[in-house]
Amino acid sequence: MMFAILEQLAPLIIFLVLLAIGFGVGRTKERRHLKSLDERESQAREFTVDSLKRPPEGVVVREAFLCSGSIVIGSDYFKSVGASLKSLVGGRLGTFESLLERARREATLRMMAQAKQRGADMVINTRFETSSIGRMTGNNGLAASEIVAYGTALTLDRA
Amino acid sequence: MIVTNLETVPGKRVARNLGLVMGNTIRAKHVGRDLMAGLKNIVGGELRGYTELLAEARKEAMDRMLSAAEQLGANAVVNVRFSTSSVTQGAAELFAYGTAVTVEELDGAEAGA
């Protein structure tokens, strides 16, 4: 009798467990990631990254090269379920906003790291590209996005 | 080979425009990676396998673009752009394009200006 009820409830239990894991682990990871982003961004504050097409007036450029950074970020189970519910009524999907914002910041930092590693002093003309890999909502299929940040790294001659 | 996504190469002058060059590659993800990524989708976060796969593929697209530029006798590719699109379920096309040019050093007078 007990067993029969349990068997009936099994899918629901699995669903709830996944939801709880997604919520718990996903939230912890997100918080940790945001903290690490904040730290690395404050360390890199003097390094100029902009989206202008030209180097600033008065600098002498020694070398220019392309640099890029990318990340594929996936949504957690809780966010995916939440989003598919939310998309019934429409409106902002705040959970995905923060997901993509985090990914974009991470991609920028990776791009900067690559530029720095090759001795650059600044990065100009930064562009972003976003593409979704699989679906962002729904329970089957993958919910992930790739973000690429790329720009031109410059090494400057200090006169 | 100098590569930038600007319209010129800073500190150099574009001598000759050799036209559009492009390179593409289509990659499918393999089942093992897909399975891992599916599990990862429960907890969220970065899917490192895919990050590497796509970065590698984008590099290949770039390399093809650069060898096309080399064949034209270019020494730089400017205004490089990337584009990604999914072709079929589980496969993505990475595409890189730019303009092949030859660049020269500025002479002293111009460099000062």
Coordinates of C-alpha atoms in Angstrom, one line a residue:
Chain A
M1 CA 0.0 0.0 0.0
M2 CA 2.7 2.5 1.1
F3 CA 4.9 1.3 -1.7
A4 CA 2.2 1.9 -4.3
I5 CA 1.7 5.5 -3.1
L6 CA 5.5 6.1 -3.2
E7 CA 5.6 4.8 -6.7
Q8 CA 2.9 7.2 -7.8
L9 CA 4.7 10.1 -6.2
A10 CA 8.1 9.2 -7.5
P11 CA 8.1 11.6 -10.4
L12 CA 7.0 14.4 -8.2
I13 CA 9.6 13.7 -5.6
I14 CA 12.4 13.6 -8.3
F15 CA 11.1 16.9 -9.6
L16 CA 11.1 18.5 -6.2
V17 CA 14.6 17.2 -5.4
L18 CA 16.0 18.5 -8.7
L19 CA 14.3 21.8 -8.0
A20 CA 15.8 22.0 -4.5
I21 CA 19.3 21.1 -5.8
G22 CA 19.0 23.6 -8.6
F23 CA 17.9 26.3 -6.1
G24 CA 20.5 25.5 -3.4
V25 CA 23.6 24.8 -5.5
G26 CA 22.7 27.2 -8.2
R27 CA 22.3 30.1 -5.8
T28 CA 25.5 29.3 -4.0
K29 CA 27.4 29.1 -7.2
E30 CA 25.9 32.3 -8.4
R31 CA 26.9 34.2 -5.3
R32 CA 30.4 32.8 -5.4
H33 CA 30.8 33.8 -9.0
L34 CA 29.5 37.3 -8.4
K35 CA 32.0 37.7 -5.5
S36 CA 34.9 36.5 -7.6
L37 CA 33.8 38.8 -10.5
D38 CA 33.7 41.8 -8.1
E39 CA 37.2 41.0 -6.8
R40 CA 38.8 40.5 -10.2
E41 CA 37.1 43.6 -11.6
S42 CA 38.4 45.8 -8.8
Q43 CA 41.9 44.4 -9.4
A44 CA 41.7 45.3 -13.0
R45 CA 40.3 48.8 -12.6
E46 CA 43.3 50.6 -14.1
F47 CA 43.2 48.6 -17.3
T48 CA 41.1 50.5 -19.8
V49 CA 38.6 48.6 -21.8
D50 CA 36.3 50.6 -24.1
S51 CA 34.1 50.2 -27.1
L52 CA 35.5 53.1 -29.2
K53 CA 36.8 52.6 -32.6
R54 CA 39.9 54.7 -32.2
P55 CA 42.7 54.8 -29.6
P56 CA 42.6 57.8 -27.4
E57 CA 44.2 61.0 -28.6
G58 CA 47.9 61.4 -28.0
V59 CA 48.9 57.8 -27.4
V60 CA 51.5 56.1 -29.6
V61 CA 50.5 52.6 -30.5
R62 CA 53.3 50.0 -30.8
E63 CA 51.3 46.9 -31.5
A64 CA 47.7 46.0 -32.1
F65 CA 46.2 42.5 -31.9
L66 CA 42.8 40.8 -31.6
C67 CA 41.9 39.4 -28.2
S68 CA 38.9 37.5 -27.1
G69 CA 37.3 35.8 -24.2
S70 CA 34.3 33.4 -24.1
I71 CA 32.1 31.4 -21.8
V72 CA 29.2 29.0 -22.1
I73 CA 26.9 29.4 -19.2
G74 CA 24.0 27.2 -18.3
S75 CA 20.9 27.8 -16.3
D76 CA 20.1 25.7 -13.3
Y77 CA 16.9 23.6 -13.0
F78 CA 15.2 26.0 -10.7
K79 CA 15.8 28.9 -13.0
S80 CA 14.6 26.9 -16.1
V81 CA 11.4 25.9 -14.4
G82 CA 10.8 29.4 -13.0
A83 CA 11.4 30.9 -16.4
S84 CA 9.0 28.5 -18.2
L85 CA 6.3 29.4 -15.6
K86 CA 7.1 33.1 -16.0
S87 CA 6.9 33.0 -19.7
L88 CA 3.2 32.0 -19.4
V89 CA 2.5 35.5 -18.2
G90 CA 5.4 37.4 -19.8
G91 CA 7.5 40.1 -18.4
R92 CA 11.1 40.2 -17.3
L93 CA 12.9 37.1 -16.5
G94 CA 15.2 38.5 -13.8
T95 CA 17.0 35.2 -13.2
F96 CA 18.2 35.0 -16.8
E97 CA 19.1 38.6 -16.8
S98 CA 21.6 38.0 -14.0
L99 CA 22.8 34.8 -15.7
L100 CA 23.8 36.6 -18.9
E101 CA 25.1 39.6 -17.0
R102 CA 27.5 37.3 -15.1
A103 CA 28.6 35.6 -18.3
R104 CA 29.3 38.9 -20.0
R105 CA 31.4 40.2 -17.2
E106 CA 33.3 36.9 -17.1
A107 CA 33.9 37.0 -20.8
T108 CA 35.2 40.6 -20.5
L109 CA 37.6 39.6 -17.8
R110 CA 38.9 36.7 -19.8
M111 CA 39.4 38.9 -22.8
M112 CA 41.3 41.3 -20.5
A113 CA 43.4 38.5 -19.1
Q114 CA 44.4 37.4 -22.6
A115 CA 45.3 41.0 -23.6
K116 CA 47.4 41.5 -20.4
Q117 CA 49.1 38.2 -20.8
R118 CA 50.4 39.4 -24.2
G119 CA 51.6 42.7 -22.7
A120 CA 48.7 45.0 -23.8
D121 CA 48.0 48.3 -22.1
M122 CA 44.4 48.7 -23.1
V123 CA 41.6 47.1 -25.1
I124 CA 39.5 49.2 -27.5
N125 CA 36.5 48.5 -29.8
T126 CA 35.1 45.8 -27.5
R127 CA 32.2 43.9 -29.1
F128 CA 29.9 41.2 -27.6
E129 CA 28.3 38.3 -29.3
T130 CA 25.6 36.1 -27.7
S131 CA 24.2 32.9 -29.1
S132 CA 22.0 30.4 -27.4
I133 CA 22.9 26.8 -27.4
G134 CA 19.7 24.8 -26.9
R135 CA 16.6 26.3 -25.4
M136 CA 16.6 28.6 -22.4
T137 CA 13.2 27.3 -21.3
G138 CA 11.6 23.9 -21.2
N139 CA 12.6 20.8 -19.4
N140 CA 14.1 18.9 -22.2
G141 CA 17.1 20.1 -24.1
L142 CA 19.9 22.2 -22.9
A143 CA 19.5 25.7 -21.6
A144 CA 22.8 27.5 -22.2
S145 CA 24.2 30.6 -23.9
E146 CA 27.6 31.4 -25.3
I147 CA 29.0 34.9 -24.8
V148 CA 32.1 36.1 -26.7
A149 CA 33.8 39.4 -25.9
Y150 CA 36.4 40.5 -28.4
G151 CA 38.3 43.7 -29.0
T152 CA 41.6 45.1 -30.2
A153 CA 44.4 45.1 -27.6
L154 CA 47.0 47.8 -27.9
T155 CA 50.5 48.0 -26.5
L156 CA 51.5 51.6 -26.1
D157 CA 54.9 53.4 -26.4
R158 CA 55.4 55.5 -23.4
A159 CA 57.1 58.7 -24.7
Chain B
M1 CA 49.8 38.8 -39.5
I2 CA 48.2 41.7 -37.7
V3 CA 44.5 41.1 -36.8
T4 CA 42.3 43.8 -35.3
N5 CA 38.6 44.6 -35.2
L6 CA 39.2 48.2 -36.0
E7 CA 38.9 49.8 -39.4
T8 CA 42.6 50.4 -39.5
V9 CA 45.7 49.2 -37.7
P10 CA 46.7 52.0 -35.2
G11 CA 50.2 53.3 -35.9
K12 CA 50.2 51.9 -39.4
R13 CA 48.8 53.0 -42.8
V14 CA 46.6 50.8 -44.9
A15 CA 48.3 50.6 -48.3
R16 CA 46.1 48.2 -50.2
N17 CA 42.7 46.8 -49.7
L18 CA 42.5 43.1 -50.8
G19 CA 38.9 42.5 -50.0
L20 CA 36.8 40.3 -47.9
V21 CA 38.2 37.1 -46.4
M22 CA 36.2 34.6 -44.4
G23 CA 36.5 31.3 -42.6
N24 CA 34.0 29.0 -41.1
T25 CA 33.7 25.7 -39.3
I26 CA 30.8 23.6 -38.2
R27 CA 31.1 21.6 -35.1
A28 CA 28.9 19.0 -33.5
K29 CA 29.1 18.3 -29.8
H30 CA 29.6 14.7 -28.9
V31 CA 27.2 12.6 -26.8
G32 CA 29.4 12.4 -23.7
R33 CA 29.8 16.1 -23.5
D34 CA 26.1 16.6 -24.0
L35 CA 25.3 14.2 -21.2
M36 CA 27.6 16.0 -18.8
A37 CA 26.2 19.3 -19.8
G38 CA 22.7 17.9 -19.2
L39 CA 23.7 17.1 -15.7
K40 CA 25.3 20.4 -15.3
N41 CA 22.0 22.0 -16.3
I42 CA 20.6 21.0 -12.9
V43 CA 23.0 23.0 -10.9
G44 CA 23.8 25.7 -13.4
G45 CA 27.0 27.6 -14.0
E46 CA 29.7 27.4 -16.7
L47 CA 29.7 24.5 -19.1
R48 CA 33.5 24.3 -19.4
G49 CA 33.5 21.5 -22.1
Y50 CA 31.4 23.7 -24.4
T51 CA 33.4 26.9 -23.7
E52 CA 36.5 25.0 -24.8
L53 CA 34.9 23.4 -27.8
L54 CA 33.5 26.6 -29.1
A55 CA 36.7 28.6 -28.4
E56 CA 38.7 25.9 -30.3
A57 CA 36.2 26.0 -33.2
R58 CA 36.3 29.8 -33.4
K59 CA 40.1 29.6 -33.5
E60 CA 39.9 27.3 -36.4
A61 CA 37.5 29.6 -38.3
M62 CA 39.9 32.4 -37.6
D63 CA 42.9 30.3 -38.9
R64 CA 41.0 29.6 -42.1
M65 CA 40.3 33.3 -42.5
L66 CA 43.9 34.1 -41.9
S67 CA 45.2 31.5 -44.5
A68 CA 42.8 33.0 -47.0
A69 CA 44.3 36.4 -46.3
E70 CA 47.8 35.0 -46.6
Q71 CA 47.0 33.6 -50.0
L72 CA 46.0 37.1 -51.1
G73 CA 49.3 38.4 -49.9
A74 CA 47.9 40.4 -47.0
N75 CA 49.9 41.2 -43.9
A76 CA 46.9 42.2 -41.8
V77 CA 43.2 41.6 -41.5
V78 CA 41.1 44.5 -40.2
N79 CA 37.5 44.9 -39.0
V80 CA 37.2 41.2 -38.0
R81 CA 33.7 40.1 -37.0
F82 CA 32.4 36.8 -35.5
S83 CA 29.1 35.2 -36.0
T84 CA 27.6 32.0 -34.6
S85 CA 24.5 30.1 -35.7
S86 CA 23.1 26.8 -34.9
V87 CA 22.7 24.7 -38.0
T88 CA 20.9 21.6 -36.8
Q89 CA 20.2 20.3 -33.4
G90 CA 23.5 19.8 -31.6
A91 CA 25.7 21.6 -34.2
A92 CA 26.9 25.1 -34.4
E93 CA 28.6 27.1 -37.2
L94 CA 31.3 29.5 -36.2
F95 CA 32.1 32.1 -38.7
A96 CA 34.8 34.8 -38.8
Y97 CA 35.2 37.4 -41.5
G98 CA 37.3 40.5 -42.1
T99 CA 39.0 42.6 -44.6
A100 CA 42.4 41.6 -45.9
V101 CA 44.8 44.5 -46.3
T102 CA 48.5 45.3 -46.6
V103 CA 49.8 47.8 -44.1
E104 CA 52.9 49.9 -44.0
E105 CA 54.8 51.7 -41.3
L106 CA 54.1 55.4 -41.1
D107 CA 57.0 57.6 -41.9
G108 CA 58.3 59.8 -39.2
A109 CA 56.4 62.9 -40.2
E110 CA 53.1 61.1 -40.3
A111 CA 53.7 59.2 -37.0
G112 CA 54.2 62.5 -35.2
A113 CA 51.0 64.0 -36.5

